[in-house]
Amino acid sequence: MDMVLTNIGLLATPVGNSARKGAAQREIALIPNAVIGIKDGKIAFVGREQGDAQQAESAQGDATQLIDCGGRLVTPGLVDSHTHLVFGGWRQKELALKLEGKSYLDILKAGGGILSTVEHTRAASEDELVEKGSALLSEMLSFGVTTCEAKSGYGLNMADELKQLRVMRTLNATHPVDVVSTFMGAHAIPVEYEEGRDGYIELLINEIIPAVSREGLAEFCDIFCETAVFTPDESRRILLAAARCGLTPKAHADEIDPVGGAEMAAGVGAISAEHLIEASDEGIKALADSGVIAVLLPATSFYLDKPFARARRMVDSGVAVAVATDFNPGSSPSLNMQFAMNLACLKYKLTPAEALTAVTLNGAAAINRADKCGSIEVGKQADLVIWDAPDLEYIFYRYGSNLAHKVIKGGVVV
Ligand code: IZC
Ligand code: ZN
């Protein structure tokens, strides 16, 4: 073994290589007095300190780094399955507009919102964006995030969308946090195409999506299916074109208005539908029937002062639910996954066990990584959080503090 974690008060993890739904979302493994062995960056051994002590001891060689967890809780590293990590500038100026009562879509229609971040992102160099993204990833890691997804969508032209995606590729290669890339050129209609939105959709379908695919710069294609942004028909067309180029569909669906985004996502065979604040009963049923993962973003509801997605109903209807931050400069300027976890319990009424699955294995499944991370099982990446907490309830209840004591990524304390 390269590393052995001893004196784990409680090990809590979901189990398996795929999303957990319905009652299975709360069926997690809870092992008191656990021990974990790590070899070559992967989990090599998981057991109980007493029962498996001999095995644990023989697993330790001279070179083994021993970590005494001091009776603390250990979980898988957190997976933030929905972020807009790479962007220029911030949008603190919109706070005053919000306080005056302007809505998110009012600000976007007036040329602010996403379009203001597009201006700043286009103006930033690749190096500047790497430097900023790297600092943000380090902050995420300090909260326990070991894998995150990142979406483009602040370039809205060939050069700047590819620039954003190259930044993500560099970040993935240079930062300990794994970064999984999603192309989201269909995030807004850029100002150049205000008078001819079809021209932008043609550009996406005929030029930018094929280029992203050719250069292997993204695994997924997402779209903002929303009032005044992209209609369900436009979304379907773009996502099906992306799928033909090998990009797996995802969708921002029913975030602000119930436009049938969930049904659209189910219809195109998306891996996930995200937000779903206003998803209809039919939409939820469509997700359950087609096995689309719901990626819910409670910090966005909090920041936009909107209702919270009907997570309880989704779990009870057999939809696999993941929870993420939606970190972005407009509607969720927080990358704190622990805050999203608190809200998942307090506002979504998920149990701690369901919420743990939502921020680990189900998040991993939403970005096609459930065979590599999201649970503490032999063969998976050694991505772990040692919490300043004696049990699982504690981390969902003590909001406002950073409770991550140590974070281990690929077998290394980071
Ligand atoms: O920059 O406003 N909802 N896209 C869809 C966002 C929020 C990000 C932004
Ligand atoms: Zn988003």
Short mmCIF file of C-alpha atoms and ligand atoms in Angstrom, two decimals:
data_model
loop_
_atom_site.label_atom_id
_atom_site.label_comp_id
_atom_site.label_asym_id
_atom_site.label_seq_id
_atom_site.Cartn_x
_atom_site.Cartn_y
_atom_site.Cartn_z
CA MET A 1 0.00 0.00 0.00
CA ASP A 2 1.09 3.56 -0.63
CA MET A 3 -1.27 5.00 1.98
CA VAL A 4 -3.50 3.60 4.72
CA LEU A 5 -6.21 5.59 6.47
CA THR A 6 -6.82 4.26 9.98
CA ASN A 7 -9.08 5.23 12.85
CA ILE A 8 -11.94 6.27 10.56
CA GLY A 9 -14.88 6.83 12.93
CA LEU A 10 -17.40 6.29 10.15
CA LEU A 11 -16.99 5.59 6.47
CA ALA A 12 -20.08 6.61 4.47
CA THR A 13 -20.40 5.89 0.76
CA PRO A 14 -22.88 4.96 -1.90
CA VAL A 15 -22.08 1.75 -3.72
CA GLY A 16 -21.91 0.85 -7.40
CA ASN A 17 -20.89 2.05 -10.84
CA SER A 18 -24.11 3.73 -11.90
CA ALA A 19 -26.65 6.27 -10.69
CA ARG A 20 -28.81 5.24 -7.72
CA LYS A 21 -32.50 6.04 -7.93
CA GLY A 22 -35.64 5.69 -5.86
CA ALA A 23 -35.07 3.90 -2.54
CA ALA A 24 -31.58 2.90 -3.71
CA GLN A 25 -30.50 6.55 -3.49
CA ARG A 26 -30.57 6.28 0.32
CA GLU A 27 -29.09 2.77 0.57
CA ILE A 28 -25.53 3.71 1.37
CA ALA A 29 -22.77 1.73 3.11
CA LEU A 30 -21.96 2.92 6.63
CA ILE A 31 -18.86 1.29 8.13
CA PRO A 32 -17.83 2.27 11.66
CA ASN A 33 -14.15 1.95 12.65
CA ALA A 34 -13.10 1.58 9.05
CA VAL A 35 -9.74 1.37 7.34
CA ILE A 36 -8.90 2.23 3.72
CA GLY A 37 -5.81 1.13 1.78
CA ILE A 38 -4.61 3.02 -1.31
CA LYS A 39 -2.23 1.79 -4.02
CA ASP A 40 -1.24 3.58 -7.25
CA GLY A 41 -3.82 6.29 -6.70
CA LYS A 42 -6.67 3.80 -6.41
CA ILE A 43 -8.60 2.27 -3.53
CA ALA A 44 -7.08 -1.15 -2.89
CA PHE A 45 -8.73 -2.15 0.34
CA VAL A 46 -11.77 -1.17 2.41
CA GLY A 47 -12.61 -2.90 5.68
CA ARG A 48 -13.22 -2.74 9.39
CA GLU A 49 -10.33 -1.96 11.71
CA GLN A 50 -11.06 -4.85 14.07
CA GLY A 51 -12.39 -7.62 11.87
CA ASP A 52 -9.95 -7.01 9.05
CA ALA A 53 -7.03 -5.80 11.17
CA GLN A 54 -4.71 -8.55 10.01
CA GLN A 55 -5.41 -7.86 6.39
CA ALA A 56 -5.06 -4.13 6.99
CA GLU A 57 -1.71 -4.66 8.75
CA SER A 58 -0.30 -6.96 6.12
CA ALA A 59 -1.36 -4.39 3.56
CA GLN A 60 1.08 -1.88 5.08
CA GLY A 61 4.59 -1.94 3.69
CA ASP A 62 7.60 0.15 4.73
CA ALA A 63 6.74 2.92 2.32
CA THR A 64 3.16 3.22 3.49
CA GLN A 65 1.99 6.66 4.52
CA LEU A 66 -0.28 6.23 7.54
CA ILE A 67 -3.06 8.71 8.13
CA ASP A 68 -4.79 8.59 11.48
CA CYS A 69 -8.26 9.99 10.86
CA GLY A 70 -8.84 10.58 14.57
CA GLY A 71 -12.31 9.04 14.58
CA ARG A 72 -13.57 11.35 11.83
CA LEU A 73 -16.11 10.76 9.07
CA VAL A 74 -14.72 9.82 5.64
CA THR A 75 -16.74 10.04 2.41
CA PRO A 76 -15.91 9.93 -1.30
CA GLY A 77 -14.57 13.18 -2.77
CA LEU A 78 -17.42 15.43 -3.86
CA VAL A 79 -18.37 15.61 -7.54
CA ASP A 80 -19.64 19.03 -8.66
CA SER A 81 -21.49 17.95 -11.79
CA HIS A 82 -22.63 21.39 -13.02
CA THR A 83 -20.42 24.48 -13.13
CA HIS A 84 -19.60 27.36 -15.46
CA LEU A 85 -16.04 27.45 -14.13
CA VAL A 86 -14.21 29.41 -16.84
CA PHE A 87 -15.24 33.04 -17.31
CA GLY A 88 -13.87 36.57 -17.41
CA GLY A 89 -14.96 39.22 -14.91
CA TRP A 90 -17.72 38.95 -12.33
CA ARG A 91 -21.26 40.39 -12.15
CA GLN A 92 -21.45 42.07 -8.76
CA LYS A 93 -22.94 45.16 -10.45
CA GLU A 94 -26.13 43.12 -11.02
CA LEU A 95 -26.72 42.90 -7.30
CA ALA A 96 -28.16 46.43 -7.22
CA LEU A 97 -30.48 45.57 -10.15
CA LYS A 98 -31.62 42.45 -8.33
CA LEU A 99 -32.36 44.47 -5.22
CA GLU A 100 -34.45 46.84 -7.35
CA GLY A 101 -36.52 43.84 -8.38
CA LYS A 102 -35.10 43.11 -11.86
CA SER A 103 -35.27 39.41 -12.70
CA TYR A 104 -32.50 37.24 -14.15
CA LEU A 105 -34.18 37.28 -17.59
CA ASP A 106 -34.82 41.08 -17.41
CA ILE A 107 -31.09 41.61 -16.91
CA LEU A 108 -30.23 39.24 -19.78
CA LYS A 109 -32.74 40.91 -22.14
CA ALA A 110 -31.17 44.29 -21.36
CA GLY A 111 -27.80 43.01 -22.61
CA GLY A 112 -26.43 42.17 -19.15
CA GLY A 113 -26.25 38.77 -17.55
CA ILE A 114 -24.57 36.11 -19.68
CA LEU A 115 -23.82 38.67 -22.40
CA SER A 116 -21.77 40.83 -20.05
CA THR A 117 -19.72 37.77 -19.04
CA VAL A 118 -19.29 36.98 -22.75
CA GLU A 119 -17.67 40.39 -23.27
CA HIS A 120 -15.23 39.83 -20.42
CA THR A 121 -14.46 36.26 -21.45
CA ARG A 122 -13.77 37.23 -25.06
CA ALA A 123 -11.42 39.97 -23.80
CA ALA A 124 -9.45 37.60 -21.55
CA SER A 125 -6.43 35.68 -22.79
CA GLU A 126 -6.18 31.92 -22.48
CA ASP A 127 -3.45 32.32 -19.83
CA GLU A 128 -5.54 34.72 -17.77
CA LEU A 129 -8.47 32.32 -17.83
CA VAL A 130 -6.22 29.40 -16.81
CA GLU A 131 -4.85 31.38 -13.90
CA LYS A 132 -8.29 32.41 -12.69
CA GLY A 133 -9.77 28.93 -13.21
CA SER A 134 -6.91 27.31 -11.36
CA ALA A 135 -7.45 29.50 -8.28
CA LEU A 136 -11.16 28.73 -8.36
CA LEU A 137 -10.46 24.98 -8.60
CA SER A 138 -8.18 25.22 -5.57
CA GLU A 139 -11.00 26.85 -3.63
CA MET A 140 -13.39 24.07 -4.74
CA LEU A 141 -10.88 21.45 -3.66
CA SER A 142 -10.62 23.04 -0.23
CA PHE A 143 -14.36 22.38 0.17
CA GLY A 144 -13.90 18.71 -0.75
CA VAL A 145 -14.53 18.68 -4.52
CA THR A 146 -12.24 16.26 -6.37
CA THR A 147 -14.03 16.16 -9.76
CA CYS A 148 -16.03 18.87 -11.48
CA GLU A 149 -17.80 19.47 -14.73
CA ALA A 150 -17.27 22.79 -16.56
CA LYS A 151 -19.35 24.31 -19.35
CA SER A 152 -18.29 26.69 -22.09
CA GLY A 153 -20.85 29.23 -23.29
CA TYR A 154 -19.20 32.57 -22.62
CA GLY A 155 -17.50 32.72 -26.01
CA LEU A 156 -20.48 32.32 -28.35
CA ASN A 157 -18.22 32.26 -31.41
CA MET A 158 -15.79 29.71 -32.80
CA ALA A 159 -12.55 31.18 -31.45
CA ASP A 160 -13.75 32.03 -27.96
CA GLU A 161 -15.74 28.85 -27.37
CA LEU A 162 -12.68 26.78 -28.37
CA LYS A 163 -10.54 29.03 -26.15
CA GLN A 164 -12.74 28.31 -23.13
CA LEU A 165 -12.64 24.57 -23.82
CA ARG A 166 -8.84 24.61 -24.21
CA VAL A 167 -8.61 26.36 -20.84
CA MET A 168 -10.60 23.50 -19.30
CA ARG A 169 -8.32 20.95 -20.94
CA THR A 170 -5.27 22.74 -19.52
CA LEU A 171 -6.87 22.94 -16.07
CA ASN A 172 -7.67 19.23 -16.16
CA ALA A 173 -4.05 18.45 -17.04
CA THR A 174 -2.43 20.80 -14.53
CA HIS A 175 -4.72 20.95 -11.49
CA PRO A 176 -5.40 18.03 -9.11
CA VAL A 177 -9.19 18.39 -9.57
CA ASP A 178 -10.45 16.43 -12.60
CA VAL A 179 -12.30 18.74 -14.99
CA VAL A 180 -14.86 17.23 -17.38
CA SER A 181 -15.77 19.50 -20.30
CA THR A 182 -19.18 20.34 -21.72
CA PHE A 183 -19.70 22.48 -24.83
CA MET A 184 -22.48 25.01 -24.24
CA GLY A 185 -22.32 27.35 -27.21
CA ALA A 186 -26.12 27.41 -27.03
CA HIS A 187 -26.07 29.45 -23.82
CA ALA A 188 -27.42 32.70 -25.30
CA ILE A 189 -27.80 34.33 -28.70
CA PRO A 190 -24.70 36.54 -29.15
CA VAL A 191 -25.31 40.23 -29.94
CA GLU A 192 -23.97 39.78 -33.50
CA TYR A 193 -26.89 37.44 -34.22
CA GLU A 194 -29.65 39.31 -32.38
CA GLU A 195 -31.39 39.98 -35.70
CA GLY A 196 -30.84 36.51 -37.10
CA ARG A 197 -30.89 33.83 -34.42
CA ASP A 198 -31.16 31.06 -37.02
CA GLY A 199 -27.76 32.11 -38.32
CA TYR A 200 -26.23 31.40 -34.91
CA ILE A 201 -27.96 28.02 -34.68
CA GLU A 202 -26.60 27.13 -38.15
CA LEU A 203 -23.12 28.22 -37.04
CA LEU A 204 -23.36 25.98 -33.99
CA ILE A 205 -24.62 22.96 -35.92
CA ASN A 206 -22.51 23.26 -39.05
CA GLU A 207 -19.25 24.66 -37.73
CA ILE A 208 -18.63 24.95 -34.01
CA ILE A 209 -20.00 21.59 -32.84
CA PRO A 210 -18.06 19.67 -35.54
CA ALA A 211 -14.87 21.56 -34.58
CA VAL A 212 -15.32 20.80 -30.86
CA SER A 213 -15.84 17.16 -31.73
CA ARG A 214 -12.89 17.00 -34.15
CA GLU A 215 -10.54 18.46 -31.57
CA GLY A 216 -11.89 16.22 -28.80
CA LEU A 217 -12.50 19.24 -26.59
CA ALA A 218 -15.76 18.17 -24.90
CA GLU A 219 -17.69 15.03 -23.99
CA PHE A 220 -21.09 16.68 -23.57
CA CYS A 221 -23.23 19.33 -25.23
CA ASP A 222 -25.55 21.43 -23.07
CA ILE A 223 -28.14 24.07 -24.00
CA PHE A 224 -30.09 26.79 -22.18
CA CYS A 225 -33.65 25.71 -23.06
CA GLU A 226 -35.60 28.64 -21.62
CA THR A 227 -38.00 31.49 -22.35
CA ALA A 228 -36.22 34.11 -24.50
CA VAL A 229 -33.18 31.86 -24.93
CA PHE A 230 -33.53 28.56 -26.90
CA THR A 231 -36.91 26.94 -27.51
CA PRO A 232 -37.43 23.21 -26.97
CA ASP A 233 -37.50 22.71 -30.77
CA GLU A 234 -34.23 24.59 -31.28
CA SER A 235 -32.71 22.74 -28.32
CA ARG A 236 -33.72 19.37 -29.77
CA ARG A 237 -32.20 20.23 -33.13
CA ILE A 238 -28.89 21.37 -31.65
CA LEU A 239 -28.59 18.47 -29.21
CA LEU A 240 -29.35 15.88 -31.88
CA ALA A 241 -26.71 17.44 -34.13
CA ALA A 242 -24.25 17.29 -31.23
CA ALA A 243 -25.13 13.65 -30.56
CA ARG A 244 -24.38 12.83 -34.21
CA CYS A 245 -20.91 14.33 -33.61
CA GLY A 246 -20.40 12.13 -30.53
CA LEU A 247 -21.25 14.70 -27.84
CA THR A 248 -23.69 13.39 -25.22
CA PRO A 249 -26.69 15.72 -24.69
CA LYS A 250 -27.39 17.57 -21.45
CA ALA A 251 -29.88 20.39 -20.93
CA HIS A 252 -30.58 23.38 -18.71
CA ALA A 253 -34.27 22.60 -18.46
CA ASP A 254 -37.23 24.38 -16.85
CA GLU A 255 -35.00 26.60 -14.72
CA ILE A 256 -37.17 29.70 -14.83
CA ASP A 257 -40.31 28.80 -16.79
CA PRO A 258 -41.96 25.41 -17.41
CA VAL A 259 -41.20 25.24 -21.14
CA GLY A 260 -41.09 21.44 -21.42
CA GLY A 261 -37.33 21.20 -21.08
CA ALA A 262 -37.45 17.96 -19.08
CA GLU A 263 -39.57 16.28 -21.76
CA MET A 264 -37.21 17.57 -24.45
CA ALA A 265 -34.18 16.20 -22.56
CA ALA A 266 -35.84 12.81 -22.17
CA GLY A 267 -36.77 12.82 -25.87
CA VAL A 268 -33.19 13.32 -27.09
CA GLY A 269 -31.75 10.72 -24.70
CA ALA A 270 -29.85 13.26 -22.59
CA ILE A 271 -27.65 11.90 -19.81
CA SER A 272 -28.98 14.63 -17.50
CA ALA A 273 -31.48 17.44 -17.22
CA GLU A 274 -30.39 20.27 -14.97
CA HIS A 275 -32.16 22.83 -12.73
CA LEU A 276 -35.77 21.58 -13.22
CA ILE A 277 -37.17 24.13 -10.75
CA GLU A 278 -40.37 24.39 -12.80
CA ALA A 279 -40.43 20.86 -14.23
CA SER A 280 -44.01 19.62 -14.64
CA ASP A 281 -45.38 16.33 -13.34
CA GLU A 282 -45.21 15.00 -16.91
CA GLY A 283 -41.60 16.21 -17.15
CA ILE A 284 -40.65 14.36 -13.97
CA LYS A 285 -42.36 11.22 -15.24
CA ALA A 286 -40.49 11.51 -18.55
CA LEU A 287 -37.17 11.69 -16.66
CA ALA A 288 -38.07 8.66 -14.56
CA ASP A 289 -39.21 6.64 -17.58
CA SER A 290 -36.10 7.41 -19.61
CA GLY A 291 -33.48 7.23 -16.84
CA VAL A 292 -32.28 10.83 -17.28
CA ILE A 293 -30.41 12.03 -14.19
CA ALA A 294 -31.79 15.20 -12.58
CA VAL A 295 -28.95 17.55 -11.66
CA LEU A 296 -30.47 19.96 -9.13
CA LEU A 297 -28.90 23.27 -8.17
CA PRO A 298 -30.27 24.57 -4.87
CA ALA A 299 -27.78 27.44 -4.50
CA THR A 300 -29.28 28.96 -7.66
CA SER A 301 -32.79 28.88 -6.19
CA PHE A 302 -31.35 30.49 -3.08
CA TYR A 303 -29.54 33.25 -5.00
CA LEU A 304 -32.36 33.99 -7.47
CA ASP A 305 -34.92 33.79 -4.67
CA LYS A 306 -36.84 31.16 -6.64
CA PRO A 307 -38.67 28.03 -5.55
CA PHE A 308 -36.61 24.90 -4.91
CA ALA A 309 -36.89 22.05 -7.40
CA ARG A 310 -39.22 19.24 -6.34
CA ALA A 311 -36.41 16.90 -5.38
CA ARG A 312 -38.47 14.82 -2.95
CA ARG A 313 -41.03 14.08 -5.63
CA MET A 314 -38.28 13.23 -8.11
CA VAL A 315 -36.58 10.73 -5.79
CA ASP A 316 -39.92 9.23 -4.86
CA SER A 317 -40.82 8.95 -8.58
CA GLY A 318 -37.65 6.99 -9.31
CA VAL A 319 -35.52 9.77 -10.82
CA ALA A 320 -31.82 9.62 -9.91
CA VAL A 321 -31.03 12.99 -8.33
CA ALA A 322 -27.62 14.67 -8.31
CA VAL A 323 -26.91 18.00 -6.60
CA ALA A 324 -24.30 20.53 -7.75
CA THR A 325 -23.36 24.20 -7.29
CA ASP A 326 -24.07 25.72 -10.76
CA PHE A 327 -21.09 27.92 -9.94
CA ASN A 328 -21.24 30.91 -12.34
CA PRO A 329 -20.88 34.69 -12.01
CA GLY A 330 -24.59 35.44 -12.49
CA SER A 331 -27.06 33.10 -10.83
CA SER A 332 -24.84 31.16 -8.44
CA PRO A 333 -21.66 33.00 -7.46
CA SER A 334 -20.71 30.31 -4.92
CA LEU A 335 -18.58 27.23 -5.55
CA ASN A 336 -19.18 25.87 -2.06
CA MET A 337 -20.50 22.32 -2.49
CA GLN A 338 -21.04 22.07 1.24
CA PHE A 339 -23.60 24.88 1.04
CA ALA A 340 -25.37 23.02 -1.77
CA MET A 341 -25.38 19.94 0.48
CA ASN A 342 -26.95 21.85 3.38
CA LEU A 343 -29.65 23.21 1.05
CA ALA A 344 -30.24 19.73 -0.40
CA CYS A 345 -31.27 18.56 3.05
CA LEU A 346 -32.94 21.69 4.38
CA LYS A 347 -34.79 22.80 1.24
CA TYR A 348 -35.11 19.69 -0.91
CA LYS A 349 -35.85 17.52 2.16
CA LEU A 350 -33.42 14.87 1.01
CA THR A 351 -32.08 12.68 3.81
CA PRO A 352 -28.33 12.91 4.51
CA ALA A 353 -27.88 9.51 2.83
CA GLU A 354 -29.79 10.61 -0.30
CA ALA A 355 -27.92 13.90 -0.40
CA LEU A 356 -24.55 12.16 -0.05
CA THR A 357 -25.36 9.99 -3.07
CA ALA A 358 -26.47 13.16 -4.92
CA VAL A 359 -23.08 14.86 -4.49
CA THR A 360 -20.92 11.80 -5.10
CA LEU A 361 -22.04 8.78 -7.15
CA ASN A 362 -25.04 10.38 -8.89
CA GLY A 363 -22.97 13.46 -9.73
CA ALA A 364 -20.29 11.17 -11.16
CA ALA A 365 -22.95 9.32 -13.20
CA ALA A 366 -24.23 12.63 -14.61
CA ILE A 367 -20.79 13.18 -16.17
CA ASN A 368 -20.17 9.55 -17.10
CA ARG A 369 -17.56 8.95 -14.38
CA ALA A 370 -19.47 6.54 -12.10
CA ASP A 371 -17.02 3.73 -12.89
CA LYS A 372 -14.06 5.88 -11.76
CA CYS A 373 -15.20 7.97 -8.80
CA GLY A 374 -18.18 8.81 -6.60
CA SER A 375 -17.82 5.92 -4.15
CA ILE A 376 -15.21 4.32 -1.92
CA GLU A 377 -14.79 0.91 -3.50
CA VAL A 378 -11.81 -1.18 -4.56
CA GLY A 379 -10.61 -0.12 -8.00
CA LYS A 380 -11.99 3.41 -7.94
CA GLN A 381 -9.84 6.54 -7.77
CA ALA A 382 -8.69 7.28 -4.22
CA ASP A 383 -10.65 10.54 -3.99
CA LEU A 384 -11.68 11.07 -0.36
CA VAL A 385 -12.72 13.71 2.13
CA ILE A 386 -11.83 13.38 5.82
CA TRP A 387 -14.37 15.57 7.58
CA ASP A 388 -14.22 17.44 10.84
CA ALA A 389 -17.35 15.52 11.75
CA PRO A 390 -18.19 12.47 13.82
CA ASP A 391 -21.09 11.26 11.66
CA LEU A 392 -22.94 11.90 8.40
CA GLU A 393 -25.74 14.09 9.80
CA TYR A 394 -23.20 16.56 11.12
CA ILE A 395 -21.97 17.78 7.71
CA PHE A 396 -25.52 18.45 6.51
CA TYR A 397 -26.43 20.31 9.67
CA ARG A 398 -23.41 22.54 10.43
CA TYR A 399 -23.86 25.01 7.56
CA GLY A 400 -21.56 27.94 7.01
CA SER A 401 -18.23 26.38 8.05
CA ASN A 402 -15.80 24.52 5.83
CA LEU A 403 -15.83 21.09 7.47
CA ALA A 404 -13.35 19.42 5.11
CA HIS A 405 -10.39 18.46 7.33
CA LYS A 406 -8.24 16.80 4.64
CA VAL A 407 -8.90 16.11 0.97
CA ILE A 408 -7.21 13.20 -0.82
CA LYS A 409 -7.14 13.21 -4.62
CA GLY A 410 -5.81 10.19 -6.51
CA GLY A 411 -4.13 8.93 -3.34
CA VAL A 412 -2.38 12.22 -2.55
CA VAL A 413 -3.25 14.59 0.30
CA VAL A 414 -3.90 17.90 -1.45
O1 IZC B 1 -23.86 33.29 -16.49
O2 IZC B 1 -25.95 33.49 -15.96
N1 IZC B 1 -28.38 30.05 -15.92
N2 IZC B 1 -26.74 30.08 -17.34
C1 IZC B 1 -28.06 29.60 -17.21
C2 IZC B 1 -26.34 30.71 -16.30
C3 IZC B 1 -27.37 30.69 -15.38
C4 IZC B 1 -25.01 31.28 -16.15
C5 IZC B 1 -24.95 32.78 -16.21
ZN ZN B 2 -25.84 26.30 -15.36
#
